[in-house]
Tab-separated table of C-alpha atoms in Angstrom:
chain	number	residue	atom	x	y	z
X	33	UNK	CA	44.356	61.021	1.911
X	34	UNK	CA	41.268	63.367	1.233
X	35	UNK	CA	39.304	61.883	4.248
X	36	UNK	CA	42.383	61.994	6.314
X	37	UNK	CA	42.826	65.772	5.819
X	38	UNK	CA	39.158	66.454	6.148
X	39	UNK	CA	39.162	64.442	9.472
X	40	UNK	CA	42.096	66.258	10.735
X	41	UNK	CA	41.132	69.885	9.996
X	42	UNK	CA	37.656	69.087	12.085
X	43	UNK	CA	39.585	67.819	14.751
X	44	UNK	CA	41.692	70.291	15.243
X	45	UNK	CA	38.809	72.862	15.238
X	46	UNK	CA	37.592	71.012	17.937
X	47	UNK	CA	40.435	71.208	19.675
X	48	UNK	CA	41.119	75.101	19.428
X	49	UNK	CA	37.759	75.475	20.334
X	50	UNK	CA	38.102	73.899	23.319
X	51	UNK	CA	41.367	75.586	24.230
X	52	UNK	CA	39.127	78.478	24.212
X	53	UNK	CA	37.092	77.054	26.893
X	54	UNK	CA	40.194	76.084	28.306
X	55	UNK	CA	42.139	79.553	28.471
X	56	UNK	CA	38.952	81.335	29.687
X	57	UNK	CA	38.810	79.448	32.448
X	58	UNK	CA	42.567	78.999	33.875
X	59	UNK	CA	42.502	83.249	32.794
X	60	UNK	CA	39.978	83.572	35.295
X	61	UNK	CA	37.844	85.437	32.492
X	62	UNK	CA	34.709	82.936	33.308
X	63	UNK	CA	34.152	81.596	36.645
X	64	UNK	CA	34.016	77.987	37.536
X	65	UNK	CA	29.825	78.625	38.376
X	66	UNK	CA	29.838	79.646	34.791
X	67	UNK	CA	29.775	76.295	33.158
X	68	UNK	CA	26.481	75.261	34.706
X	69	UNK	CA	25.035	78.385	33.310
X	70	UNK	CA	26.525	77.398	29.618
X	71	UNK	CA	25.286	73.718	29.858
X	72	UNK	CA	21.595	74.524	30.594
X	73	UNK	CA	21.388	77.052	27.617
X	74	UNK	CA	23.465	74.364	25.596
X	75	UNK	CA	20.608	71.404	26.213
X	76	UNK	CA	17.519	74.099	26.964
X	77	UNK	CA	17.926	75.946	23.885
X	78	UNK	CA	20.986	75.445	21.474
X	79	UNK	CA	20.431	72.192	20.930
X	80	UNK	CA	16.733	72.349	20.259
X	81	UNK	CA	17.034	74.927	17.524
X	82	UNK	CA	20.010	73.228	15.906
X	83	UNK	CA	17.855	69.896	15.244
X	84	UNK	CA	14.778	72.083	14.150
X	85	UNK	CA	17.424	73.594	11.586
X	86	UNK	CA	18.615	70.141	10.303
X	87	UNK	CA	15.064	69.223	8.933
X	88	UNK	CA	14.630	72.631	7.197
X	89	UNK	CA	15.833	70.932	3.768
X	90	UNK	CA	14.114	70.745	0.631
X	91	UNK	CA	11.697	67.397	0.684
X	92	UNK	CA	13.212	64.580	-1.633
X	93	UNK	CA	10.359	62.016	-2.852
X	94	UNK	CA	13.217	60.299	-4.631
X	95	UNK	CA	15.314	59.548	-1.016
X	96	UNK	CA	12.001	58.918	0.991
X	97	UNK	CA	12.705	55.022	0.768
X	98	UNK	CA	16.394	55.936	1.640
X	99	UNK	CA	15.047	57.964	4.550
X	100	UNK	CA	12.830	55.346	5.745
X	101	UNK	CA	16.006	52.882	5.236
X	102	UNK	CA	18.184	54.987	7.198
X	103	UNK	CA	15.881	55.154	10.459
X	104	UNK	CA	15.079	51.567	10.357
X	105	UNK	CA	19.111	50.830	10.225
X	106	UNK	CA	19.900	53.605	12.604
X	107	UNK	CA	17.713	52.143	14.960
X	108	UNK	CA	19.057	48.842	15.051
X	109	UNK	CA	22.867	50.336	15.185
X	110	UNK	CA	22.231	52.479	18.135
X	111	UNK	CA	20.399	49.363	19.934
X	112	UNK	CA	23.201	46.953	19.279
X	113	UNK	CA	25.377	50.022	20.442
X	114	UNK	CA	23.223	49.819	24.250
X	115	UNK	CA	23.761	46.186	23.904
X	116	UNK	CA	27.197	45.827	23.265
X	117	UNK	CA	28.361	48.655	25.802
X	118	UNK	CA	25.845	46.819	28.649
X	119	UNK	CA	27.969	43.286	27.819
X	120	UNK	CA	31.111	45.037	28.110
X	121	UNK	CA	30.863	47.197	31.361
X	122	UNK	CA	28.648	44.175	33.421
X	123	UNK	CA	31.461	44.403	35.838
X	124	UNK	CA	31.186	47.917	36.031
X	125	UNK	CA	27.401	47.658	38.065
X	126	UNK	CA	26.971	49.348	40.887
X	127	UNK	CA	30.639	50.906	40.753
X	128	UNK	CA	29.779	55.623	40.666
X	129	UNK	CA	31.249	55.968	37.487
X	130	UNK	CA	29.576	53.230	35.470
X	131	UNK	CA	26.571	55.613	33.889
X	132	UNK	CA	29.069	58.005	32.702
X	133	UNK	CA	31.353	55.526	31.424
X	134	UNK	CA	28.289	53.605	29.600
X	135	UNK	CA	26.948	56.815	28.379
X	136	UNK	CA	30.371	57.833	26.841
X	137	UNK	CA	30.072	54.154	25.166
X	138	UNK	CA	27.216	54.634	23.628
X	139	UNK	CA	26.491	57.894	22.357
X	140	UNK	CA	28.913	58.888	19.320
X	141	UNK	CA	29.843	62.233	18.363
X	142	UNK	CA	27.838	62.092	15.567
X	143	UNK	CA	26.443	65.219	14.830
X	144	UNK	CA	29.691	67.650	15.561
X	145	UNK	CA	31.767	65.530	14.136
X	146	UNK	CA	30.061	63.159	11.486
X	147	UNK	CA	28.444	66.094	9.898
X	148	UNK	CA	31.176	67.614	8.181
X	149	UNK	CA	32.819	64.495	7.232
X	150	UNK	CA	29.689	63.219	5.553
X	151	UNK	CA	28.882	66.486	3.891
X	152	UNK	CA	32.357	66.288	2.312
X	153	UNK	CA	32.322	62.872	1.477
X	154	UNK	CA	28.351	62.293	0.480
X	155	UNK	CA	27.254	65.975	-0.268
X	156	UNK	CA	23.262	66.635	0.593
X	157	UNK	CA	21.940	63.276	0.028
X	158	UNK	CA	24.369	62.090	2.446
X	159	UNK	CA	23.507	64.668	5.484
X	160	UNK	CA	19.257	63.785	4.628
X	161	UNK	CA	20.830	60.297	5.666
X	162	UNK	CA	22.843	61.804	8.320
X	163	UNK	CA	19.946	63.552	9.705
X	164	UNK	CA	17.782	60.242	9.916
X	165	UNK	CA	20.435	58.986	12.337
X	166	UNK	CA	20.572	61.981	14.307
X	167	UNK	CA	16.973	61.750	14.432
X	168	UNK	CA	16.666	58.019	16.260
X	169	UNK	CA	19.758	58.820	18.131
X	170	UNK	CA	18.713	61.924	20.039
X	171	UNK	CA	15.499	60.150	21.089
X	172	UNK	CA	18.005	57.193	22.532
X	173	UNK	CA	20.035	59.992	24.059
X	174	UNK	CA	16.983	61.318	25.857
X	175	UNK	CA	15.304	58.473	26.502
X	176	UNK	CA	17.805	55.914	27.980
X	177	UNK	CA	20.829	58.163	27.540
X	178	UNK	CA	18.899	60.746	30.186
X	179	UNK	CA	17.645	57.776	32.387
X	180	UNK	CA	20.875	56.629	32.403
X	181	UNK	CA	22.736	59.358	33.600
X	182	UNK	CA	20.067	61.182	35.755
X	183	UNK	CA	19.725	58.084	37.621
X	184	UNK	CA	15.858	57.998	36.903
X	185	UNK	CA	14.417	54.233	37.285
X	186	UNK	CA	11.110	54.567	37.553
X	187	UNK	CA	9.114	54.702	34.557
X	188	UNK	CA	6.491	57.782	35.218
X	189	UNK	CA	10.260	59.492	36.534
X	190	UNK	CA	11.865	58.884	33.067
X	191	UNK	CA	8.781	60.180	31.522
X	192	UNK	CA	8.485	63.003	33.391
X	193	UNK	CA	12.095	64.356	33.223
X	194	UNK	CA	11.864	63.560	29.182
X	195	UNK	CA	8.495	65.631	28.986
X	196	UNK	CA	10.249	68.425	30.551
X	197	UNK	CA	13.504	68.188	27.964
X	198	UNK	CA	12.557	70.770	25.174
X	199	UNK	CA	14.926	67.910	22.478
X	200	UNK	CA	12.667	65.607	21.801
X	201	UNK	CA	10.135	68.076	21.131
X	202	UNK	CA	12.117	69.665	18.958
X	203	UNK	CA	12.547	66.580	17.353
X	204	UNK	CA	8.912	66.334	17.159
X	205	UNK	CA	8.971	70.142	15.264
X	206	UNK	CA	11.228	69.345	12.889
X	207	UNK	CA	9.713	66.027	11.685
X	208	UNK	CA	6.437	67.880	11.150
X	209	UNK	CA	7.933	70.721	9.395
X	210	UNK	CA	10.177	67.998	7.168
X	211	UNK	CA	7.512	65.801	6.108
X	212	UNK	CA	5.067	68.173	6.463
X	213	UNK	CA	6.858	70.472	3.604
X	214	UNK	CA	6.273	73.323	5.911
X	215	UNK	CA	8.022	76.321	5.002
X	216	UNK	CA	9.443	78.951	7.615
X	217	UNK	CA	9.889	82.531	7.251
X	218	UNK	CA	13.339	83.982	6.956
X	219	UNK	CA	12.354	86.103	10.195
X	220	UNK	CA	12.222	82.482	12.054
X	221	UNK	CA	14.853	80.857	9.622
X	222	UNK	CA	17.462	82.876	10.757
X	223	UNK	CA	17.671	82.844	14.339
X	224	UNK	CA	16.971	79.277	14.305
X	225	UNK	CA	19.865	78.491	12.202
X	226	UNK	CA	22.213	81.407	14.498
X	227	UNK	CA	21.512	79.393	17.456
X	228	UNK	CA	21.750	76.019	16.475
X	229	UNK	CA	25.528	76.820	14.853
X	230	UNK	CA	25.888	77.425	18.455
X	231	UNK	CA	25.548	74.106	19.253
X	232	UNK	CA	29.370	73.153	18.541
X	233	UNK	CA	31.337	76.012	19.676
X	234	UNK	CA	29.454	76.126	22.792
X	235	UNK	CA	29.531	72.357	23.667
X	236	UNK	CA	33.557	72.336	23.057
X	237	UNK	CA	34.288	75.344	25.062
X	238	UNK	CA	32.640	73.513	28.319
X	239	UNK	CA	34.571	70.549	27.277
X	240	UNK	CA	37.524	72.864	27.912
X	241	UNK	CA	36.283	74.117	30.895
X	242	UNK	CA	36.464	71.567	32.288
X	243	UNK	CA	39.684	70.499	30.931
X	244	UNK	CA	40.927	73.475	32.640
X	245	UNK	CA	40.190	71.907	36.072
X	246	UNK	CA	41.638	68.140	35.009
X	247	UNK	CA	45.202	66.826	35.277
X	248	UNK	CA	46.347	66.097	31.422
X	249	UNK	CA	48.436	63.165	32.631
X	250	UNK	CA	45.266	61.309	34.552
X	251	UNK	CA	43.124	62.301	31.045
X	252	UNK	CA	46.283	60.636	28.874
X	253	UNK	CA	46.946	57.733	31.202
X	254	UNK	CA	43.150	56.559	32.370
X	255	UNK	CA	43.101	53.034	32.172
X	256	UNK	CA	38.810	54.102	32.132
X	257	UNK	CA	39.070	56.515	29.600
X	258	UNK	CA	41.122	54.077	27.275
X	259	UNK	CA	38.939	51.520	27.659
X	260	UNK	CA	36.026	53.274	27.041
X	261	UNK	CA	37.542	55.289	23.479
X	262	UNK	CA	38.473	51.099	22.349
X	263	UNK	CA	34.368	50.428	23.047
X	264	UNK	CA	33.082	53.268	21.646
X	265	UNK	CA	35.925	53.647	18.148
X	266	UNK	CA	36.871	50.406	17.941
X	267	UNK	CA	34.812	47.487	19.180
X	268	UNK	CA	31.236	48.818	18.645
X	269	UNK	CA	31.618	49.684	15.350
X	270	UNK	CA	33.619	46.531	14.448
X	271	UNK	CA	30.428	44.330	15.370
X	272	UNK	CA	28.204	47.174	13.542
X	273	UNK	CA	29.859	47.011	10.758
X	274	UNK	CA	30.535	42.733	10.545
X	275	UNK	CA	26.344	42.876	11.337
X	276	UNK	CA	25.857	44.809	7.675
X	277	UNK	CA	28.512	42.558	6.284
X	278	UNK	CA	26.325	39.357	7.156
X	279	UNK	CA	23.077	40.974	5.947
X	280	UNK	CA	24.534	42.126	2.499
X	281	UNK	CA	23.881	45.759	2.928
X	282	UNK	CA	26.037	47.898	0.886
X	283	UNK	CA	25.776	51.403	-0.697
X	284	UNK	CA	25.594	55.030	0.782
X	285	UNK	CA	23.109	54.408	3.235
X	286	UNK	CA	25.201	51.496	5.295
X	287	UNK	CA	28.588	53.528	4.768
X	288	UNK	CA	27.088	56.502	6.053
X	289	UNK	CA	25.432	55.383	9.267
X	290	UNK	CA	28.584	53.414	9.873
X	291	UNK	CA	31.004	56.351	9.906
X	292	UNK	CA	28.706	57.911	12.270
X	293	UNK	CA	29.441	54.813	14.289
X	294	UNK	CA	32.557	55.062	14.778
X	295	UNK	CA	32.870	58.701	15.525
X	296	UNK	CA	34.237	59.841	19.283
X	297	UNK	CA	32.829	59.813	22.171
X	298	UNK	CA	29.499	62.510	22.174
X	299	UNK	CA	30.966	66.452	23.366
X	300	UNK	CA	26.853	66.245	25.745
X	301	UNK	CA	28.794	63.523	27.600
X	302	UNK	CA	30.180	66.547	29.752
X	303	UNK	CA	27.627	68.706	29.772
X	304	UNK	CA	25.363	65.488	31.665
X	305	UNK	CA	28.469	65.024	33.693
X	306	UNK	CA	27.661	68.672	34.820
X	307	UNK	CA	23.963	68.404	35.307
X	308	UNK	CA	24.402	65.524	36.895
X	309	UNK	CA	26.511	65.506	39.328
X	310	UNK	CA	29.281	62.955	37.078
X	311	UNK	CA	33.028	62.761	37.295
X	312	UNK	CA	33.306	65.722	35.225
X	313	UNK	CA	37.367	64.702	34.723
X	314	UNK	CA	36.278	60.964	32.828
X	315	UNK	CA	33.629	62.776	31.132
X	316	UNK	CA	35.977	65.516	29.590
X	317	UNK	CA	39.264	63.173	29.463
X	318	UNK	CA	36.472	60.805	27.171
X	319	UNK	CA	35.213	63.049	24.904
X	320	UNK	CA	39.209	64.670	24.623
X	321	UNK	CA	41.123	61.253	24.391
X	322	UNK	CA	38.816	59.731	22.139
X	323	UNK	CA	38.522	62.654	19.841
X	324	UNK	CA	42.301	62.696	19.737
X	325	UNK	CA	42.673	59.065	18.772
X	326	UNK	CA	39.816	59.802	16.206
X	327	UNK	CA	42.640	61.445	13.715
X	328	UNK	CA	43.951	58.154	12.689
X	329	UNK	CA	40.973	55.633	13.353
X	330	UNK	CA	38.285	57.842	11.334
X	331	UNK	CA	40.035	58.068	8.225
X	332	UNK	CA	41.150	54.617	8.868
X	333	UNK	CA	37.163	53.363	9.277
X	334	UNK	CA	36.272	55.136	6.250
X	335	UNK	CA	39.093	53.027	4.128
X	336	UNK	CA	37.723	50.318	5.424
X	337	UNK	CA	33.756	50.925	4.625
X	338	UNK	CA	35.031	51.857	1.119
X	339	UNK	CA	36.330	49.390	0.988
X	340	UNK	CA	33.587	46.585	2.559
X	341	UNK	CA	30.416	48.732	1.708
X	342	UNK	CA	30.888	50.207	-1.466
């Protein structure tokens, strides 16, 4: 019942959040134009600073073989993740909507959403793990996650428009400060860590945005955005999780990476649906359904990992 409150209150933050977005724009007190404007200082700088302030934690020699565990494991979730979605959508090749789709698939909304849960549920040790994921899946995101959706093929194209993406150096950054035990000075500290609580907020109101412009019946009654919440909450993580099962993993580590699993569709999915030139109304009804239906699956998924994994 704890889990199911926690997972409730976050959603509906999200969702008032994005009714900001959404009043603002059917108001008429931000233009249409405006959203472009919001999504290239969400990805060019919000973003960047909020995973530079995730690795400016304390160093833990006592989790380092945790840490280690928790990319290594992350890794192989987020691949099977690619692999699963690929199997699912073959029919979908070719068709203009299948990168969105397959992106939406993929890419969990780990970070706005898994974050709080897992601070409440594991406290600080469980966010170090937390972060580890984050880590490996934001270097999928804008590695095959970007190729994906930019519709770059080419290999010196992919690493070209990655090179120019400010995230993965970021990335980069914060390892070196992590491991490093690099301390920053407040004066850097706090604007960092003002931006990057940006990252939410900002991301959601888009969402809404967007929303704004979208028919809530064709976001309700998608037949493509159904599917795509059941691959990315319910079947994904149900061959994640039987995949630990068969290799005996249990603990915090396993649980942890798991819930992060299962978590909605990723808020970026409309931002790239902007940038990109997507169906901005899948992207948005995605990210909304699936967060919706995410009330009673989450706390349902944890029950179940409690239950399996502990």
């Amino acid at each position: 019942m704890a889990l199911a409150l926690i997972t409730a209150k976050q959603v509906l933050v999200l969702f008032l959040l994005m009714l900001s977005g959404f009043v603002c724009a059917k108001t008429g007190a931000v233009k249409p134009e405006a959203r472009k404007f919001f999504s290239d200082l969400l990805i060019y700088l919000v973003v960047p600073a909020m995973i530079i302030n995730s690795y400016m934690t304390e160093f833990r020699a006592e989790v380092a073989q945790n840490l280690m565990l928790s990319f290594g494991l992350g890794t192989v979730l987020l691949l099977l993740g690619v692999v699963i979605t690929l199997m699912v959508t073959r029919r979908l090749k070719g068709q203009q909507d299948a990168p969105i789709i397959r992106f939406a698939c993929i890419f969990s909304n780990a970070a706005y959403m898994g974050f709080p849960l897992i601070q409440a549920l594991f406290g600080a040790e469980g966010l170090l793990y937390a972060s580890a994921f984050v880590t490996m899946f934001n270097i999928l995101l804008w590695t095959v996650g970007y190729a994906m959706v930019a519709g770059k093929t080419g290999g010196k194209e992919i690493l070209r428009g990655i090179a120019g993406t400010p995230v993965l150096w970021s990335v980069l950054l914060g390892l070196v400060l992590y491991l490093g035990r690099i301390p920053l000075p407040e004066l850097l500290r706090q604007p960092i860590t003002q931006i990057g609580n940006m990252n939410t907020p900002l991301a959601m109101i888009i969402t809404g945005m967007m929303i704004a412009g979208c028919s809530p019946k064709s976001i309700l009654c998608s037949p493509a955005i159904i599917r795509t919440t059941v691959v990315r909450m319910v079947i994904i993580p149900a061959v994640c999780m039987g995949l630990f099962v068969l290799l005996g993993l249990r603990g915090m580590v396993p649980t942890v990476l798991l819930l992060l699993e299962a978590c909605p569709c990723a808020a970026i999915t409309s931002v790239f649906a902007v940038q990109f030139g997507h169906n901005e109304e899948l992207a948005a009804g995605s990210v909304v359904f699936s967060t919706l239906v995410s009330i009673l699956l989450l706390p349902l998924w944890a029950m179940a990992l409690s239950a399996v994994m502990g």
